[in-house]
Short mmCIF file of C-alpha atoms in Angstrom, two decimals:
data_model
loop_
_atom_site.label_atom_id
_atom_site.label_comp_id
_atom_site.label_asym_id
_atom_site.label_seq_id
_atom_site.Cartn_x
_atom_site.Cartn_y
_atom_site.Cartn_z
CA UNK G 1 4.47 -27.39 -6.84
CA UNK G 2 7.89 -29.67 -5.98
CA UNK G 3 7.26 -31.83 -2.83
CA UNK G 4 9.69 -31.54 -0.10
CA UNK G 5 12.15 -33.85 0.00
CA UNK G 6 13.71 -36.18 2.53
CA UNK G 7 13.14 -35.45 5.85
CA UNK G 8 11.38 -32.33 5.43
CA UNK G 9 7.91 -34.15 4.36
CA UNK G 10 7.91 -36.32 7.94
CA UNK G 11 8.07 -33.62 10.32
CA UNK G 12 5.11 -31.87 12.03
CA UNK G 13 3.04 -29.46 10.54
CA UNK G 14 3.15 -25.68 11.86
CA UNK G 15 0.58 -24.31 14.02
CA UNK G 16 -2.98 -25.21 12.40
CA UNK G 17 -2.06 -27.12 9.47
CA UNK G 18 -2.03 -31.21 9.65
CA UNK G 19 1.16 -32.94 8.96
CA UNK G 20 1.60 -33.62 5.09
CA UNK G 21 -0.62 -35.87 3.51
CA UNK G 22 -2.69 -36.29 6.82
CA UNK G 23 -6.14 -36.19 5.16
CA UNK G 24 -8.45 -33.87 7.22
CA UNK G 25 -11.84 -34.54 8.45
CA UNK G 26 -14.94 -32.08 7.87
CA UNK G 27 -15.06 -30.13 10.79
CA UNK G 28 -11.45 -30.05 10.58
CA UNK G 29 -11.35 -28.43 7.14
CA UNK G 30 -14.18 -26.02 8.32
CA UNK G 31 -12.07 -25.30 10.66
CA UNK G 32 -8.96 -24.46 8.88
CA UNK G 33 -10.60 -22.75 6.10
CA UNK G 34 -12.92 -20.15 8.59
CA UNK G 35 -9.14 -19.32 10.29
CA UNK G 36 -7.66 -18.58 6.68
CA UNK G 37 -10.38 -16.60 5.63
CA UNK G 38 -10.55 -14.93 8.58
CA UNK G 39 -6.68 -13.97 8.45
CA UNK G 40 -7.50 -12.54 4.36
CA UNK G 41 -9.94 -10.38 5.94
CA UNK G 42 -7.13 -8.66 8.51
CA UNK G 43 -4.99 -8.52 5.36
CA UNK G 44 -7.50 -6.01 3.72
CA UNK G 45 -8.02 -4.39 7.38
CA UNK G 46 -4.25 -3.98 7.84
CA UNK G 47 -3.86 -2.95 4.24
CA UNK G 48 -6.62 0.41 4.55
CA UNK G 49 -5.29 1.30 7.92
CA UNK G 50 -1.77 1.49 6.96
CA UNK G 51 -2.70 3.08 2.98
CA UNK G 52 -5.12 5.64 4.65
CA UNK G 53 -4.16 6.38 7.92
CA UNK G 54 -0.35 6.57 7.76
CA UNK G 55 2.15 8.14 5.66
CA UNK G 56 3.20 4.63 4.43
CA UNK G 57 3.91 4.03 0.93
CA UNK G 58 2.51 1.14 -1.16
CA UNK G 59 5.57 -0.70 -1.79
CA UNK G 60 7.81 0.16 1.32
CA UNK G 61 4.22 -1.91 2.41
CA UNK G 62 4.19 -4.78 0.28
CA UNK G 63 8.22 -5.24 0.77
CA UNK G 64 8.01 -4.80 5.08
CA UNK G 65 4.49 -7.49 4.71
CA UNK G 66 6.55 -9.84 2.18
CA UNK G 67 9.81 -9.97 4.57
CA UNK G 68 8.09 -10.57 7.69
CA UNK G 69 6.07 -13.25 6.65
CA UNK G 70 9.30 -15.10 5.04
CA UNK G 71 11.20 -14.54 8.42
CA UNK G 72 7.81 -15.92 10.35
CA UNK G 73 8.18 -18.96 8.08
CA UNK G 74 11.56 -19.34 8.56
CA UNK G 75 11.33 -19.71 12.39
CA UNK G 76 8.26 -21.66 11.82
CA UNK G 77 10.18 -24.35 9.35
CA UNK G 78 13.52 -23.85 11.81
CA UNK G 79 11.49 -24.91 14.75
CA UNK G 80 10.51 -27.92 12.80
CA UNK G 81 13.68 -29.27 12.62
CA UNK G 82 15.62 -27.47 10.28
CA UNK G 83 16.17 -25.41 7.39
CA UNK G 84 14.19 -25.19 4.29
CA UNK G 85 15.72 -26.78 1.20
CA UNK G 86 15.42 -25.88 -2.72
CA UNK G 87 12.43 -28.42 -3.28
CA UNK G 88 10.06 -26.33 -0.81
CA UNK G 89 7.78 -23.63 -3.05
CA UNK G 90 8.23 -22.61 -6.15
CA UNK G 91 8.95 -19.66 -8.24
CA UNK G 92 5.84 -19.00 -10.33
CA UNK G 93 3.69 -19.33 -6.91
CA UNK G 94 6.43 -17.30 -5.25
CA UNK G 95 5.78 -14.32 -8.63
CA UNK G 96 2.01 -14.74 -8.24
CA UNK G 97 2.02 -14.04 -4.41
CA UNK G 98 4.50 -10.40 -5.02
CA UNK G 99 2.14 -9.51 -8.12
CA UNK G 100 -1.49 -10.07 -5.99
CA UNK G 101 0.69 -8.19 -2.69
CA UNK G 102 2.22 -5.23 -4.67
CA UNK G 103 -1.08 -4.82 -6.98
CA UNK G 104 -3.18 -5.41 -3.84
CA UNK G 105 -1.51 -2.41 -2.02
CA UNK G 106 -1.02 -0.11 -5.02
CA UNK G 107 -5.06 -0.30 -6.07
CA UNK G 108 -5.77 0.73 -2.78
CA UNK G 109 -4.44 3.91 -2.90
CA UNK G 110 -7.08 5.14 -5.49
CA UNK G 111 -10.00 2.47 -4.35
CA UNK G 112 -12.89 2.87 -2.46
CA UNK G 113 -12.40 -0.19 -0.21
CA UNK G 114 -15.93 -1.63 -1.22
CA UNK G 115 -15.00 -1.54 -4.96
CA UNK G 116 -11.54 -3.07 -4.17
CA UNK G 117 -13.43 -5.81 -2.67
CA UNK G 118 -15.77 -6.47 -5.57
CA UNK G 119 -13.11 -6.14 -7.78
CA UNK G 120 -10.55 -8.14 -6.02
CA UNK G 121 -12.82 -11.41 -5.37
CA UNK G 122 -14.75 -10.93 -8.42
CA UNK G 123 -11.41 -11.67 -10.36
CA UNK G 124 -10.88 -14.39 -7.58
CA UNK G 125 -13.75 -16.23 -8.16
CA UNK G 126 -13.67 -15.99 -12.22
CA UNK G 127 -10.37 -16.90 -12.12
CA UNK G 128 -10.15 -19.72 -9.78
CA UNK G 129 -14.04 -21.44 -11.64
CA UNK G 130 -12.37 -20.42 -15.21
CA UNK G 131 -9.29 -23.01 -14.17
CA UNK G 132 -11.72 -25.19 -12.44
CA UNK G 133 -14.13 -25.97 -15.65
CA UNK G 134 -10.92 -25.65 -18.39
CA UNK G 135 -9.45 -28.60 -16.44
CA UNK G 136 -12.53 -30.60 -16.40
CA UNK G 137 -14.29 -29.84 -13.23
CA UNK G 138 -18.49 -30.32 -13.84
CA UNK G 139 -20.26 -28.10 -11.66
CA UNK G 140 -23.85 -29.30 -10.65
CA UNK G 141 -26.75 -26.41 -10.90
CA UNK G 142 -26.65 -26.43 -7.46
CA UNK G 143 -23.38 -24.99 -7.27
CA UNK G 144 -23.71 -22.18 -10.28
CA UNK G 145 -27.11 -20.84 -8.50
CA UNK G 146 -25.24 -20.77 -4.84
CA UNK G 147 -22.07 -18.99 -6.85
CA UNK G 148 -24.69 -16.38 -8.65
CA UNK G 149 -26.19 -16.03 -4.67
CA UNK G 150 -23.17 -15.76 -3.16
CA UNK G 151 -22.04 -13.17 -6.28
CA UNK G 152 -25.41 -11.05 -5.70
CA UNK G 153 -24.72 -11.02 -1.92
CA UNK G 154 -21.03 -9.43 -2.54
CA UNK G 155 -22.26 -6.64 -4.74
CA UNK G 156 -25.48 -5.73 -2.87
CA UNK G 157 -22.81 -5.33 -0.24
CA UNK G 158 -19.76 -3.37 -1.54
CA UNK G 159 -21.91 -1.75 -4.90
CA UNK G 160 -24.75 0.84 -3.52
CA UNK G 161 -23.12 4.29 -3.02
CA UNK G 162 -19.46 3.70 -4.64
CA UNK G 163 -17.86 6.08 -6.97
CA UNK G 164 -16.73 5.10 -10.45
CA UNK G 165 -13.35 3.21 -9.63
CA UNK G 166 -10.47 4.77 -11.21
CA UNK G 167 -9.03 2.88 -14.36
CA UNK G 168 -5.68 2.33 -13.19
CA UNK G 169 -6.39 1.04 -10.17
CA UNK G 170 -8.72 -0.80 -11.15
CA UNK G 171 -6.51 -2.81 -13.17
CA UNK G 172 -4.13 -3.46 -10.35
CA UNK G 173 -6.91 -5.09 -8.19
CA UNK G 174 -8.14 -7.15 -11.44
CA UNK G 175 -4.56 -8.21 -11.52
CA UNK G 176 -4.15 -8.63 -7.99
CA UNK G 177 -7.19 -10.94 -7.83
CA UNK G 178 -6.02 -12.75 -10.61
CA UNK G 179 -2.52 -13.52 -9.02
CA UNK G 180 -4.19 -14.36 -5.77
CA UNK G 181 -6.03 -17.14 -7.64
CA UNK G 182 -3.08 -18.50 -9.61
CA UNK G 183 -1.01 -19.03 -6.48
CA UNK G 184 -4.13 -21.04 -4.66
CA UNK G 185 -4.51 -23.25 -7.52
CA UNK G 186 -0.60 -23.96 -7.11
CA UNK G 187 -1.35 -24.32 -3.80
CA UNK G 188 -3.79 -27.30 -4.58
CA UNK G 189 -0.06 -28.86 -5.40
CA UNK G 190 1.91 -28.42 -2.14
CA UNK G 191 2.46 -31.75 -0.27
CA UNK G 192 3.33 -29.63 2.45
CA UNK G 193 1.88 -26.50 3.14
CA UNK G 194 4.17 -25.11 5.96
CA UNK G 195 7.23 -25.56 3.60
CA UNK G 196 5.46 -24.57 0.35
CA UNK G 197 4.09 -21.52 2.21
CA UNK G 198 7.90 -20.82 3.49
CA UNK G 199 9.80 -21.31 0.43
CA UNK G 200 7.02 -19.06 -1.90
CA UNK G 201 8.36 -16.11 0.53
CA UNK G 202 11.68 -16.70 0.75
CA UNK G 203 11.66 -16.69 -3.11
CA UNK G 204 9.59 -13.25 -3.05
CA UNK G 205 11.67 -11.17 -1.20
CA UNK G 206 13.90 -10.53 -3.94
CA UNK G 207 11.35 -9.62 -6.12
CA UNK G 208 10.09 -7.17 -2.87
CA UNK G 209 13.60 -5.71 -2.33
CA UNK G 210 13.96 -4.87 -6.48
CA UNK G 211 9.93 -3.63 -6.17
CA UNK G 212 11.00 -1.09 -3.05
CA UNK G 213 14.38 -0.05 -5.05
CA UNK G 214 12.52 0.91 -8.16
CA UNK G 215 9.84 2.92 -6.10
CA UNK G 216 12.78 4.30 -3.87
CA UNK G 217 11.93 8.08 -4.78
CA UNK G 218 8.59 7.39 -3.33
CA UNK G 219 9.74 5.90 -0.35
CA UNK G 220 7.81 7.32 3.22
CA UNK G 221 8.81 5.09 6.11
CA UNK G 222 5.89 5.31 8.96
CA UNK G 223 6.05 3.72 12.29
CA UNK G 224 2.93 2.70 12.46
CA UNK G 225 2.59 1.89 8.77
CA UNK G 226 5.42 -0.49 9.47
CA UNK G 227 3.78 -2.26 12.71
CA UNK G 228 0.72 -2.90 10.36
CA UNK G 229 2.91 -4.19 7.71
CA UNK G 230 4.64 -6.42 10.37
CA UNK G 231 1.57 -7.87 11.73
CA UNK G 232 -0.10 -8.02 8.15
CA UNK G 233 3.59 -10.30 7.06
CA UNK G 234 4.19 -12.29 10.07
CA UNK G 235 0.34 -13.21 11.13
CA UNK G 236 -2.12 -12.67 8.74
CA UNK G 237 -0.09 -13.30 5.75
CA UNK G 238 2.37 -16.04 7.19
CA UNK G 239 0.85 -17.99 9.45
CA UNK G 240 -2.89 -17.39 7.76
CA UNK G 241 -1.06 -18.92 4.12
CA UNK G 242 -0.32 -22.12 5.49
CA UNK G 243 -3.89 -22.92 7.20
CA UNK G 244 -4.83 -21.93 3.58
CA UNK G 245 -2.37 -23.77 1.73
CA UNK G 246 -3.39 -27.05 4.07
CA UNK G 247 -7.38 -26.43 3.45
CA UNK G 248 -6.94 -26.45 -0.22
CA UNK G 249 -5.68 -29.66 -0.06
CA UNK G 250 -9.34 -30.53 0.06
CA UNK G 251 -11.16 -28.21 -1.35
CA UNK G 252 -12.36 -28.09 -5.21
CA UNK G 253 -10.89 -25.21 -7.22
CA UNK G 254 -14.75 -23.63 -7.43
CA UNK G 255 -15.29 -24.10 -3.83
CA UNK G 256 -12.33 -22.37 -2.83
CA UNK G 257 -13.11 -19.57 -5.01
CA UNK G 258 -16.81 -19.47 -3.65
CA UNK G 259 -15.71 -19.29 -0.33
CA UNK G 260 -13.43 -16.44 -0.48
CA UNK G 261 -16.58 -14.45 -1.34
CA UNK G 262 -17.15 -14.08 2.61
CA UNK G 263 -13.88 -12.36 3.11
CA UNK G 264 -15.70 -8.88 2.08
CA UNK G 265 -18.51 -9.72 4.62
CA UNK G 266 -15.53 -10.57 7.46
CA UNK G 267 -13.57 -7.59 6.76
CA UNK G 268 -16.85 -5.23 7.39
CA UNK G 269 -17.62 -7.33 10.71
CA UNK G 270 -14.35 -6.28 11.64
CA UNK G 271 -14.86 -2.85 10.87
CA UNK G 272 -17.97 -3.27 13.24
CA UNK G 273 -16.01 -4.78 16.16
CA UNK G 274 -12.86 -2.82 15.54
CA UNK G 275 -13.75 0.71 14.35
CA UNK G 276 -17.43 1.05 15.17
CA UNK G 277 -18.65 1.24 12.21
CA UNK G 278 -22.28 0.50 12.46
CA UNK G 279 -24.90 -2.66 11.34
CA UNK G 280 -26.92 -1.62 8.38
CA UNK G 281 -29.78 -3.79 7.15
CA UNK G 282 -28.04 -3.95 3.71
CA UNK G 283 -25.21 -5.92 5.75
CA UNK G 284 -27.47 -8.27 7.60
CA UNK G 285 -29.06 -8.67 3.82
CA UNK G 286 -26.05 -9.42 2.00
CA UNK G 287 -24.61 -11.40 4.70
CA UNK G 288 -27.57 -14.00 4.38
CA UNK G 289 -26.91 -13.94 0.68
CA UNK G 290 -23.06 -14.72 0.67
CA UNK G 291 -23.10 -17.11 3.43
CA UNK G 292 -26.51 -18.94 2.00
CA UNK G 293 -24.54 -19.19 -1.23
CA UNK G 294 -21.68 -20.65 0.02
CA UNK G 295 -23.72 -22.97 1.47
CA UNK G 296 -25.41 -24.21 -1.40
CA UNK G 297 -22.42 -24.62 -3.46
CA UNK G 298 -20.84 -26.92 -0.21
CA UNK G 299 -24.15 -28.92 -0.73
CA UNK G 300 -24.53 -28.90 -4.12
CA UNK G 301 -20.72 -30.62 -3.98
CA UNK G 302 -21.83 -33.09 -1.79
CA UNK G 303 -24.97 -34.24 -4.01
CA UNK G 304 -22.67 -34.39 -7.16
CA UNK G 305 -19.88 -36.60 -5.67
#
């Protein structure tokens, strides 16, 4: 992904993220990454409320999420000093983030949202480690068992009691998941997060507006679908993209895949605190699993450095 240029690259990062090429300490990039995966987790929260709960319609979503991030961005980068110029972002991160939003909110229509999950991080993580190993990353055994744990932990999880996904939707969230990792691993590229963040939405709301014109005799406009599109755009999209962008700075391709395993768990401890749903031993089980797994792939890094 282009660096910024000029002036751009000196300024202060936005809320969260360090200033470009600030190298981040440990509990610093803990830090950062818990936040990001944290605001992935309301995406998929915002997401089923809005698909299931409201008259909303996929890509009226995706287009309202998609603008409101970009305008978030905007105010971020104008508060910074200034307008964003051409060098910030890039196009094929830009196509990858409408492909994993407008697949992401299209699958769940016909999804179960525990199969969405194992689908959608599944493709993630095989993604992300496929890239990681083709451009010559050596994992130690360490890592591969805490991936396979971590794996395990996501399907004991989201598997018991699901129906039989439906085909086409199914493909949507393989593709979604897919995209998703493409446009981290361009991520890995961004000198500065805040303005590569920025300039990947500004350069996908054209390909939002053309997604909600070609859908337009589908369209259903909800009020509330719309305020969970809004915060889903301008918070957990926006602002929770840059703290990403700026983690992955300093992450390894596999462990940034491994670690977005724990967005499943996050999103259903969120469903405990938010809409009572209750703690089942299967949780507390495959909790242990995908956060023990994580782990081990963090220390199996450590030991092969």
């Amino acid at each position: 992904m282009t660096a910024p240029q000029g002036h751009h690259a000196q300024r202060p990062a936005a809320a969260g993220a360090p200033a470009a090429g600030a190298p981040l300490s440990r509990s610093r990039l803990a830090a950062l990454t818990t936040l990001a995966l944290i605001a992935f987790a309301g995406n998929s929260l915002l997401c089923r409320l809005a698909l299931k709960t409201t008259a909303i319609d996929p890509a009226t979503f995706t287009s309202v999420r998609i603008v409101a991030a970009a305008a978030m961005l905007w105010l971020i980068q104008h508060g910074r000093g200034g307008a964003l110029r051409g060098g910030a972002g890039d196009w094929y991160a830009a196509f990858a983030l409408i492909v994993y939003a407008a697949a992401f909110s299209f699958a769940y229509v016909g999804l179960p949202a525990g199969t969405g999950a194992l689908l959608l991080f599944g493709a993630v993580q095989a993604s992300m480690i496929g890239y990681a190993l083709w451009s010559g990353e050596r994992l130690h055994p360490r890592q591969w068992l805490g991936m396979m744990l971590a794996l395990a932990g996501l399907v004991g999880l989201v598997l018991p009691g699901v129906a039989a996904p439906a085909p086409l939707s199914s493909l949507l969230m393989l593709a979604a998941g897919i995209a998703w990792g493409a446009y981290s691993l361009r991520g890995k590229r961004a000198a500065d997060p805040a303005a590569a963040t920025a300039g990947n939405f500004l350069r996908a709301v054209p390909f939002a507006a053309a997604l909600s014109v070609s859908m337009q005799a589908h369209l259903s406009v909800d009020r509330a679908g719309v305020i969970y599109a809004l915060v889903s755009g301008a918070i957990t999209s926006g602002l929770g993209y840059v703290i990403w962008y700026a983690a992955l700075k300093e992450l390894r391709a596999s462990s940034a895949a491994t670690v977005q395993l724990s967005v499943p768990l996050i999103a259903a401890l969120g469903g405990i605190a938010l809409l009572n749903e209750p703690l089942t031993p299967r949780l507390v089980a495959s909790a242990t699993a995908i956060l023990g797994g994580i782990a081990v792939v963090i220390v199996g890094k450590a030991k092969a450095a």
